[in-house]
mmCIF file of C-alpha atoms and ligand atoms in Angstrom:
data_model
loop_
_atom_site.group_PDB
_atom_site.id
_atom_site.type_symbol
_atom_site.label_atom_id
_atom_site.label_comp_id
_atom_site.label_asym_id
_atom_site.label_seq_id
_atom_site.Cartn_x
_atom_site.Cartn_y
_atom_site.Cartn_z
ATOM 1 C CA MET A 267 -3.980 -5.317 2.168
ATOM 2 C CA SER A 268 -0.643 -7.094 2.412
ATOM 3 C CA TRP A 269 0.741 -9.328 -0.354
ATOM 4 C CA GLU A 270 0.504 -12.225 2.083
ATOM 5 C CA SER A 271 -3.252 -11.698 2.565
ATOM 6 C CA ALA A 272 -4.098 -10.663 -0.999
ATOM 7 C CA VAL A 273 -1.898 -12.798 -3.232
ATOM 8 C CA SER A 274 -0.414 -15.723 -1.345
ATOM 9 C CA GLY A 275 -3.300 -16.256 1.090
ATOM 10 C CA ASP A 276 -6.486 -18.204 0.439
ATOM 11 C CA ALA A 277 -8.600 -17.427 3.524
ATOM 12 C CA VAL A 278 -11.231 -14.726 4.030
ATOM 13 C CA THR A 279 -10.403 -12.416 6.970
ATOM 14 C CA LEU A 280 -13.135 -10.663 8.965
ATOM 15 C CA ARG A 281 -11.895 -8.548 11.870
ATOM 16 C CA ALA A 282 -12.164 -5.340 13.856
ATOM 17 C CA SER A 283 -9.621 -2.601 13.062
ATOM 18 C CA PRO A 284 -8.788 -0.739 16.296
ATOM 19 C CA LEU A 285 -5.992 1.355 14.760
ATOM 20 C CA GLU A 286 -8.289 2.868 12.138
ATOM 21 C CA SER A 287 -11.059 3.289 14.726
ATOM 22 C CA ARG A 288 -8.740 5.364 16.938
ATOM 23 C CA ARG A 289 -7.422 7.365 14.017
ATOM 24 C CA PHE A 290 -10.741 8.461 12.547
ATOM 25 C CA GLY A 291 -13.036 8.479 15.576
ATOM 26 C CA LEU A 292 -15.442 6.003 13.904
ATOM 27 C CA SER A 293 -15.497 2.241 14.442
ATOM 28 C CA PHE A 294 -13.803 0.268 11.647
ATOM 29 C CA SER A 295 -13.672 -3.374 10.601
ATOM 30 C CA ARG A 296 -12.055 -5.139 7.678
ATOM 31 C CA ALA A 297 -13.382 -7.864 5.383
ATOM 32 C CA GLU A 298 -10.613 -9.125 3.099
ATOM 33 C CA VAL A 299 -10.951 -11.735 0.356
ATOM 34 C CA PRO A 300 -7.743 -12.967 -1.313
ATOM 35 C CA LEU A 301 -7.283 -13.387 -5.065
ATOM 36 C CA ALA A 302 -6.981 -17.168 -4.774
ATOM 37 C CA VAL A 303 -9.994 -17.680 -2.512
ATOM 38 C CA GLU A 304 -11.147 -21.280 -2.862
ATOM 39 C CA ASP A 305 -14.903 -20.780 -2.981
ATOM 40 C CA PRO A 306 -15.808 -17.256 -4.168
ATOM 41 C CA ASP A 307 -19.571 -17.717 -3.675
ATOM 42 C CA ALA A 308 -19.090 -18.825 -0.073
ATOM 43 C CA ALA A 309 -16.673 -15.904 0.447
ATOM 44 C CA LEU A 310 -19.248 -13.405 -0.809
ATOM 45 C CA SER A 311 -21.911 -14.896 1.470
ATOM 46 C CA SER A 312 -19.648 -14.646 4.512
ATOM 47 C CA VAL A 313 -18.774 -11.021 3.688
ATOM 48 C CA LEU A 314 -22.472 -10.170 3.283
ATOM 49 C CA ARG A 315 -23.300 -11.799 6.642
ATOM 50 C CA PHE A 316 -20.433 -9.883 8.260
ATOM 51 C CA LEU A 317 -21.678 -6.579 6.811
ATOM 52 C CA GLU A 318 -25.146 -7.276 8.202
ATOM 53 C CA ASP A 319 -24.033 -8.444 11.670
ATOM 54 C CA ASP A 320 -21.002 -6.252 12.361
ATOM 55 C CA GLU A 321 -21.840 -2.999 14.121
ATOM 56 C CA SER A 322 -18.871 -0.964 12.855
ATOM 57 C CA ASP A 323 -19.484 2.386 11.235
ATOM 58 C CA VAL A 324 -17.209 1.509 8.308
ATOM 59 C CA VAL A 325 -16.241 -1.919 7.013
ATOM 60 C CA VAL A 326 -13.344 -1.736 4.543
ATOM 61 C CA VAL A 327 -14.067 -4.551 2.083
ATOM 62 C CA ARG A 328 -11.296 -5.816 -0.169
ATOM 63 C CA HIS A 329 -12.177 -8.331 -2.886
ATOM 64 C CA PRO A 330 -10.643 -9.657 -6.106
ATOM 65 C CA ALA A 331 -11.251 -6.979 -8.753
ATOM 66 C CA ALA A 332 -12.125 -9.728 -11.233
ATOM 67 C CA ARG A 333 -15.356 -10.261 -9.236
ATOM 68 C CA VAL A 334 -16.854 -7.235 -10.977
ATOM 69 C CA GLY A 335 -20.396 -8.076 -9.839
ATOM 70 C CA TRP A 336 -19.583 -7.908 -6.131
ATOM 71 C CA PHE A 337 -20.106 -4.154 -5.710
ATOM 72 C CA ALA A 338 -23.759 -4.559 -6.769
ATOM 73 C CA ALA A 339 -24.087 -7.715 -4.652
ATOM 74 C CA LEU A 340 -22.727 -5.938 -1.557
ATOM 75 C CA ARG A 341 -25.674 -3.516 -1.771
ATOM 76 C CA GLY A 342 -27.793 -6.353 -0.386
ATOM 77 C CA ALA A 343 -26.211 -5.979 3.062
ATOM 78 C CA GLY A 344 -28.119 -2.812 4.010
ATOM 79 C CA ARG A 345 -25.139 -0.458 4.108
ATOM 80 C CA ASP A 346 -24.182 2.532 1.957
ATOM 81 C CA LEU A 347 -21.263 1.744 -0.338
ATOM 82 C CA VAL A 348 -18.353 3.975 -1.330
ATOM 83 C CA ALA A 349 -16.120 2.802 -4.205
ATOM 84 C CA ALA A 350 -12.528 3.410 -3.089
ATOM 85 C CA ASP A 351 -10.354 2.365 -6.071
ATOM 86 C CA THR A 352 -8.404 -0.817 -6.722
ATOM 87 C CA LEU A 353 -5.018 -2.028 -5.499
ATOM 88 C CA THR A 354 -2.665 -3.499 -8.097
ATOM 89 C CA TYR A 355 0.050 -5.936 -7.009
ATOM 90 C CA TRP A 356 3.434 -6.247 -8.763
ATOM 91 C CA ARG A 357 6.396 -8.570 -8.319
ATOM 92 C CA LEU A 358 10.070 -8.792 -9.265
ATOM 93 C CA ALA A 359 12.285 -11.899 -9.119
ATOM 94 C CA VAL A 360 15.266 -10.435 -7.258
ATOM 95 C CA GLY A 361 18.354 -10.218 -9.405
ATOM 96 C CA ASP A 362 16.266 -9.455 -12.516
ATOM 97 C CA GLY A 363 15.870 -5.715 -11.841
ATOM 98 C CA ARG A 364 16.939 -3.234 -14.546
ATOM 99 C CA ARG A 365 19.155 -1.158 -12.325
ATOM 100 C CA PRO A 366 19.884 2.514 -13.045
ATOM 101 C CA THR A 367 23.429 3.614 -13.840
ATOM 102 C CA PRO A 368 25.044 4.429 -10.470
ATOM 103 C CA ARG A 369 25.367 8.152 -9.707
ATOM 104 C CA GLU A 370 27.949 9.643 -7.399
ATOM 105 C CA SER A 371 25.417 12.044 -5.922
ATOM 106 C CA VAL A 372 22.808 9.383 -5.054
ATOM 107 C CA SER A 373 23.292 6.720 -2.384
ATOM 108 C CA THR A 374 21.107 4.293 -0.430
ATOM 109 C CA ARG A 375 21.393 2.738 3.007
ATOM 110 C CA VAL A 376 19.448 0.020 4.758
ATOM 111 C CA THR A 377 18.447 0.500 8.378
ATOM 112 C CA ASP A 378 16.328 -1.365 10.901
ATOM 113 C CA SER A 379 15.947 1.676 13.117
ATOM 114 C CA PRO A 380 15.346 4.882 11.143
ATOM 115 C CA GLU A 381 14.629 7.943 13.286
ATOM 116 C CA ALA A 382 10.866 8.285 13.743
ATOM 117 C CA SER A 383 11.159 12.032 13.008
ATOM 118 C CA LEU A 384 12.900 11.370 9.669
ATOM 119 C CA VAL A 385 10.231 8.842 8.638
ATOM 120 C CA LYS A 386 7.567 11.380 9.601
ATOM 121 C CA GLU A 387 9.209 14.158 7.601
ATOM 122 C CA LEU A 388 9.675 11.997 4.496
ATOM 123 C CA VAL A 389 6.282 10.237 4.507
ATOM 124 C CA SER A 390 4.354 13.492 5.171
ATOM 125 C CA ASP A 391 6.034 15.074 2.166
ATOM 126 C CA MET A 392 5.897 12.034 -0.156
ATOM 127 C CA PHE A 393 2.207 11.300 0.453
ATOM 128 C CA ALA A 394 0.781 14.833 0.836
ATOM 129 C CA GLY A 395 -2.279 14.942 -1.443
ATOM 130 C CA TYR A 396 -1.951 11.249 -2.410
ATOM 131 C CA GLY A 397 -5.299 9.714 -3.435
ATOM 132 C CA ASN A 398 -5.497 6.889 -0.899
ATOM 133 C CA HIS A 399 -8.717 4.909 -0.306
ATOM 134 C CA TYR A 400 -9.680 6.922 2.803
ATOM 135 C CA LEU A 401 -10.086 10.039 0.653
ATOM 136 C CA ALA A 402 -12.946 8.353 -1.211
ATOM 137 C CA ASN A 403 -15.028 8.491 1.970
ATOM 138 C CA PRO A 404 -16.390 11.956 2.884
ATOM 139 C CA LEU A 405 -16.642 10.909 6.560
ATOM 140 C CA LEU A 406 -12.866 10.625 6.897
ATOM 141 C CA ASP A 407 -10.456 13.473 7.576
ATOM 142 C CA PRO A 408 -7.630 13.593 4.963
ATOM 143 C CA VAL A 409 -5.254 15.002 7.620
ATOM 144 C CA ALA A 410 -5.901 11.951 9.815
ATOM 145 C CA ALA A 411 -5.379 9.728 6.762
ATOM 146 C CA LEU A 412 -1.929 11.246 6.148
ATOM 147 C CA ALA A 413 -1.088 10.887 9.855
ATOM 148 C CA GLY A 414 -2.077 7.226 9.469
ATOM 149 C CA TYR A 415 0.425 6.832 6.628
ATOM 150 C CA VAL A 416 3.136 8.361 8.841
ATOM 151 C CA GLU A 417 2.265 5.981 11.689
ATOM 152 C CA TRP A 418 2.213 3.019 9.279
ATOM 153 C CA GLY A 419 5.624 4.028 7.872
ATOM 154 C CA GLN A 420 7.123 4.373 11.355
ATOM 155 C CA ARG A 421 5.690 1.058 12.493
ATOM 156 C CA SER A 422 6.708 -0.948 9.437
ATOM 157 C CA ALA A 423 10.239 0.542 9.440
ATOM 158 C CA ALA A 424 10.685 -0.261 13.128
ATOM 159 C CA GLU A 425 9.288 -3.810 12.822
ATOM 160 C CA ASP A 426 11.513 -4.787 9.906
ATOM 161 C CA GLN A 427 13.698 -2.507 7.806
ATOM 162 C CA ALA A 428 13.799 0.604 5.674
ATOM 163 C CA VAL A 429 15.877 1.788 2.739
ATOM 164 C CA ILE A 430 16.708 5.481 2.643
ATOM 165 C CA VAL A 431 17.895 7.200 -0.518
ATOM 166 C CA SER A 432 20.006 10.349 -0.109
ATOM 167 C CA HIS A 433 21.322 13.069 -2.342
ATOM 168 C CA ALA A 434 24.894 14.208 -1.608
ATOM 169 C CA ASP A 435 23.870 17.874 -1.183
ATOM 170 C CA ARG A 436 20.305 17.514 0.105
ATOM 171 C CA GLY A 437 20.364 14.605 2.551
ATOM 172 C CA ALA A 438 17.566 12.029 2.721
ATOM 173 C CA VAL A 439 15.181 12.489 -0.216
ATOM 174 C CA GLY A 440 13.179 9.244 -0.189
ATOM 175 C CA LEU A 441 12.312 6.142 1.733
ATOM 176 C CA ALA A 442 10.979 2.605 1.343
ATOM 177 C CA THR A 443 9.819 0.485 4.264
ATOM 178 C CA MET A 444 9.942 -3.280 3.807
ATOM 179 C CA GLN A 445 8.619 -6.383 5.528
ATOM 180 C CA THR A 446 10.003 -9.833 4.829
ATOM 181 C CA SER A 447 8.611 -13.289 5.393
ATOM 182 C CA ASP A 448 9.294 -16.601 3.635
ATOM 183 C CA ARG A 449 11.760 -15.092 1.150
ATOM 184 C CA VAL A 450 9.206 -12.535 0.002
ATOM 185 C CA SER A 451 9.943 -8.891 0.793
ATOM 186 C CA GLU A 452 7.091 -6.436 0.462
ATOM 187 C CA ILE A 453 7.738 -2.747 -0.005
ATOM 188 C CA GLN A 454 5.019 -1.154 2.089
ATOM 189 C CA LEU A 455 5.452 2.589 1.710
ATOM 190 C CA ALA A 456 7.877 4.121 -0.750
ATOM 191 C CA GLY A 457 8.408 7.410 -2.463
ATOM 192 C CA ILE A 458 10.545 10.441 -3.128
ATOM 193 C CA ARG A 459 10.101 13.922 -1.643
ATOM 194 C CA GLN A 460 8.040 16.005 -4.042
ATOM 195 C CA GLN A 461 10.706 18.567 -4.876
ATOM 196 C CA PHE A 462 12.996 15.748 -6.072
ATOM 197 C CA HIS A 463 10.506 14.093 -8.418
ATOM 198 C CA GLN A 464 11.401 13.566 -12.070
ATOM 199 C CA GLN A 465 15.116 13.476 -11.421
ATOM 200 C CA GLY A 466 15.484 9.727 -11.824
ATOM 201 C CA ILE A 467 16.049 9.087 -8.091
ATOM 202 C CA TYR A 468 13.301 6.500 -7.507
ATOM 203 C CA PRO A 469 14.992 3.669 -9.492
ATOM 204 C CA HIS A 470 17.983 4.025 -7.126
ATOM 205 C CA LEU A 471 15.632 3.480 -4.197
ATOM 206 C CA LEU A 472 14.231 0.349 -5.900
ATOM 207 C CA ALA A 473 17.788 -0.891 -6.495
ATOM 208 C CA GLY A 474 18.565 -0.317 -2.796
ATOM 209 C CA CYS A 475 15.529 -2.456 -1.908
ATOM 210 C CA GLU A 476 16.536 -5.183 -4.361
ATOM 211 C CA ASP A 477 20.082 -5.225 -2.907
ATOM 212 C CA ALA A 478 18.690 -5.572 0.621
ATOM 213 C CA VAL A 479 16.541 -8.548 -0.434
ATOM 214 C CA LEU A 480 19.443 -10.187 -2.307
ATOM 215 C CA GLU A 481 21.609 -9.829 0.776
ATOM 216 C CA SER A 482 19.029 -11.468 3.022
ATOM 217 C CA GLY A 483 18.602 -14.434 0.646
ATOM 218 C CA GLY A 484 15.103 -13.404 -0.461
ATOM 219 C CA GLU A 485 13.652 -14.360 -3.823
ATOM 220 C CA LEU A 486 10.791 -12.000 -4.535
ATOM 221 C CA LEU A 487 10.310 -8.252 -4.137
ATOM 222 C CA VAL A 488 6.639 -7.257 -4.213
ATOM 223 C CA ILE A 489 4.737 -3.973 -4.045
ATOM 224 C CA SER A 490 1.254 -2.544 -4.560
ATOM 225 C CA THR A 491 -0.467 0.754 -5.192
ATOM 226 C CA GLN A 492 -3.797 2.278 -6.183
ATOM 227 C CA ALA A 493 -4.715 1.680 -9.847
ATOM 228 C CA HIS A 494 -4.848 5.451 -10.471
ATOM 229 C CA ASN A 495 -1.158 5.760 -9.562
ATOM 230 C CA THR A 496 0.067 5.101 -13.088
ATOM 231 C CA ASN A 497 3.269 7.160 -12.604
ATOM 232 C CA VAL A 498 4.716 4.699 -10.160
ATOM 233 C CA GLN A 499 3.494 1.683 -12.137
ATOM 234 C CA ARG A 500 5.443 3.004 -15.178
ATOM 235 C CA SER A 501 8.534 3.138 -12.981
ATOM 236 C CA TRP A 502 7.963 -0.437 -11.788
ATOM 237 C CA ALA A 503 7.438 -1.719 -15.355
ATOM 238 C CA ARG A 504 10.639 0.035 -16.489
ATOM 239 C CA TYR A 505 12.541 -1.521 -13.588
ATOM 240 C CA GLY A 506 11.298 -5.028 -14.475
ATOM 241 C CA PHE A 507 8.372 -5.634 -12.119
ATOM 242 C CA GLU A 508 5.286 -7.365 -13.538
ATOM 243 C CA PRO A 509 1.637 -6.980 -12.487
ATOM 244 C CA VAL A 510 0.059 -10.043 -10.906
ATOM 245 C CA GLY A 511 -3.369 -9.105 -9.614
ATOM 246 C CA ALA A 512 -5.875 -6.472 -8.559
ATOM 247 C CA VAL A 513 -8.042 -6.115 -5.459
ATOM 248 C CA SER A 514 -10.908 -3.605 -5.238
ATOM 249 C CA THR A 515 -11.670 -1.568 -2.123
ATOM 250 C CA VAL A 516 -15.206 -0.703 -1.016
ATOM 251 C CA HIS A 517 -16.195 1.142 2.149
ATOM 252 C CA ALA A 518 -19.476 -0.286 3.462
ATOM 253 C CA VAL A 519 -20.833 2.480 5.686
ATOM 254 C CA ARG A 520 -23.544 2.107 8.337
ATOM 255 C CA ARG A 521 -26.783 3.682 7.027
ATOM 256 C CA GLY A 522 -27.439 7.252 8.070
ATOM 257 C CA LEU A 523 -23.813 8.352 8.408
ATOM 258 C CA LEU A 524 -22.988 9.580 4.911
ATOM 259 C CA PRO A 525 -24.070 13.134 4.137
HETATM 260 C C1 COA B 167 6.080 7.722 -8.056
HETATM 261 C C2 COA B 167 7.377 8.334 -7.538
HETATM 262 C C3 COA B 167 8.016 7.387 -6.562
HETATM 263 C C4 COA B 167 8.319 8.574 -8.713
HETATM 264 O O1 COA B 167 9.561 9.129 -8.227
HETATM 265 P P1 COA B 167 10.579 9.923 -9.162
HETATM 266 O O2 COA B 167 11.892 9.979 -8.457
HETATM 267 O O3 COA B 167 9.950 11.173 -9.620
HETATM 268 O O4 COA B 167 10.731 8.916 -10.367
HETATM 269 P P2 COA B 167 11.623 9.119 -11.650
HETATM 270 O O5 COA B 167 12.330 10.428 -11.601
HETATM 271 O O6 COA B 167 12.471 7.914 -11.810
HETATM 272 O O7 COA B 167 10.564 9.064 -12.829
HETATM 273 C C5 COA B 167 9.502 9.993 -12.950
HETATM 274 C C6 COA B 167 9.470 10.535 -14.353
HETATM 275 O O8 COA B 167 10.531 11.471 -14.510
HETATM 276 C C7 COA B 167 11.291 11.148 -15.664
HETATM 277 N N1 COA B 167 12.677 11.577 -15.411
HETATM 278 C C8 COA B 167 13.662 10.882 -14.824
HETATM 279 N N2 COA B 167 14.794 11.628 -14.787
HETATM 280 C C9 COA B 167 14.489 12.795 -15.339
HETATM 281 C C10 COA B 167 15.236 13.972 -15.589
HETATM 282 N N3 COA B 167 16.514 14.067 -15.243
HETATM 283 N N4 COA B 167 14.602 15.010 -16.178
HETATM 284 C C11 COA B 167 13.298 14.905 -16.541
HETATM 285 N N5 COA B 167 12.548 13.825 -16.321
HETATM 286 C C12 COA B 167 13.141 12.786 -15.751
HETATM 287 C C13 COA B 167 11.158 9.650 -15.783
HETATM 288 O O9 COA B 167 11.455 9.218 -17.102
HETATM 289 C C14 COA B 167 9.714 9.462 -15.435
HETATM 290 O O10 COA B 167 8.938 9.759 -16.565
HETATM 291 P P3 COA B 167 7.474 9.187 -16.837
HETATM 292 O O11 COA B 167 6.566 10.092 -16.061
HETATM 293 O O12 COA B 167 7.290 9.285 -18.294
HETATM 294 O O13 COA B 167 7.366 7.783 -16.346
HETATM 295 C C15 COA B 167 7.066 9.666 -6.850
HETATM 296 O O14 COA B 167 6.243 10.399 -7.701
HETATM 297 C C16 COA B 167 6.406 9.552 -5.487
HETATM 298 O O15 COA B 167 7.099 9.515 -4.480
HETATM 299 N N6 COA B 167 5.045 9.538 -5.440
HETATM 300 C C17 COA B 167 4.286 9.508 -4.187
HETATM 301 C C18 COA B 167 4.414 8.210 -3.449
HETATM 302 C C19 COA B 167 3.881 7.022 -4.218
HETATM 303 O O16 COA B 167 3.012 7.126 -5.035
HETATM 304 N N7 COA B 167 4.408 5.832 -3.913
HETATM 305 C C20 COA B 167 3.989 4.585 -4.549
HETATM 306 C C21 COA B 167 3.056 3.779 -3.720
HETATM 307 S S1 COA B 167 3.842 3.022 -2.310
#
């Protein structure tokens, strides 16, 4: 769920999700409730009605994590529920980042047209085995989920821009894709190839993103991940990001489908 929908938005979104339907061979919809929703009770009622009326096999529900009673309430809609973790959202005022000491062997570049094959290679490596919300649902193929991440990375890099971090001897070792609107830049997918973890490369990638936002006159750099991903949240806290909110994910599955 994008920053724009989760944090800066205030409207409930109920919609079909054709991309996910194609990817997994089941019909998908989305019901998304932002953190600042004006009338939470009305929002819950509209989500419940949607879950009852919508014919999709899986409705991915996103709701403010602070509404801790909603999981139990969603049971009233006659679907089977799968708890699929919580997204945490973080922000950095650009210019305030605690940048790493520059290293001769590590460089970053910004591009608005990264090769699709490079994005595929990097994202497949970075996110292999990553505990995304699809993996919570036994109906969904983890290989298709990873392919979805690749497709998402390629699309977001092509629509806006990407920052690639390279090592002098090893070439491209990590990537961040970013989308910008209204002076807010959101890092969508970011990581470092697994064999280069724990070498202090990721903060250079974050600095490359911050530079790109500074250059384009942006004010805020924002990012999100699953709550279980504490490694990356430590990196963000060290760099100077602060947490601003949490949104829980629930898969509401049509009865009779789950084993
Ligand atoms: C999370 C992720 C980006 C971190 O990348 P990284 O390059 O390994 O990050 P760093 O090297 O800066 O830091 C990782 C750890 O190594 C330590 N480290 C840094 N340099 C080191 C060195 N030279 N020797 C030993 N350890 C080192 C850091 O202190 C940090 O320690 P911590 O675990 O106590 O926090 C990477 O694991 C990743 O790509 N994960 C999958 C994708 C993902 O989760 N993306 C976020 C959601 S979009």
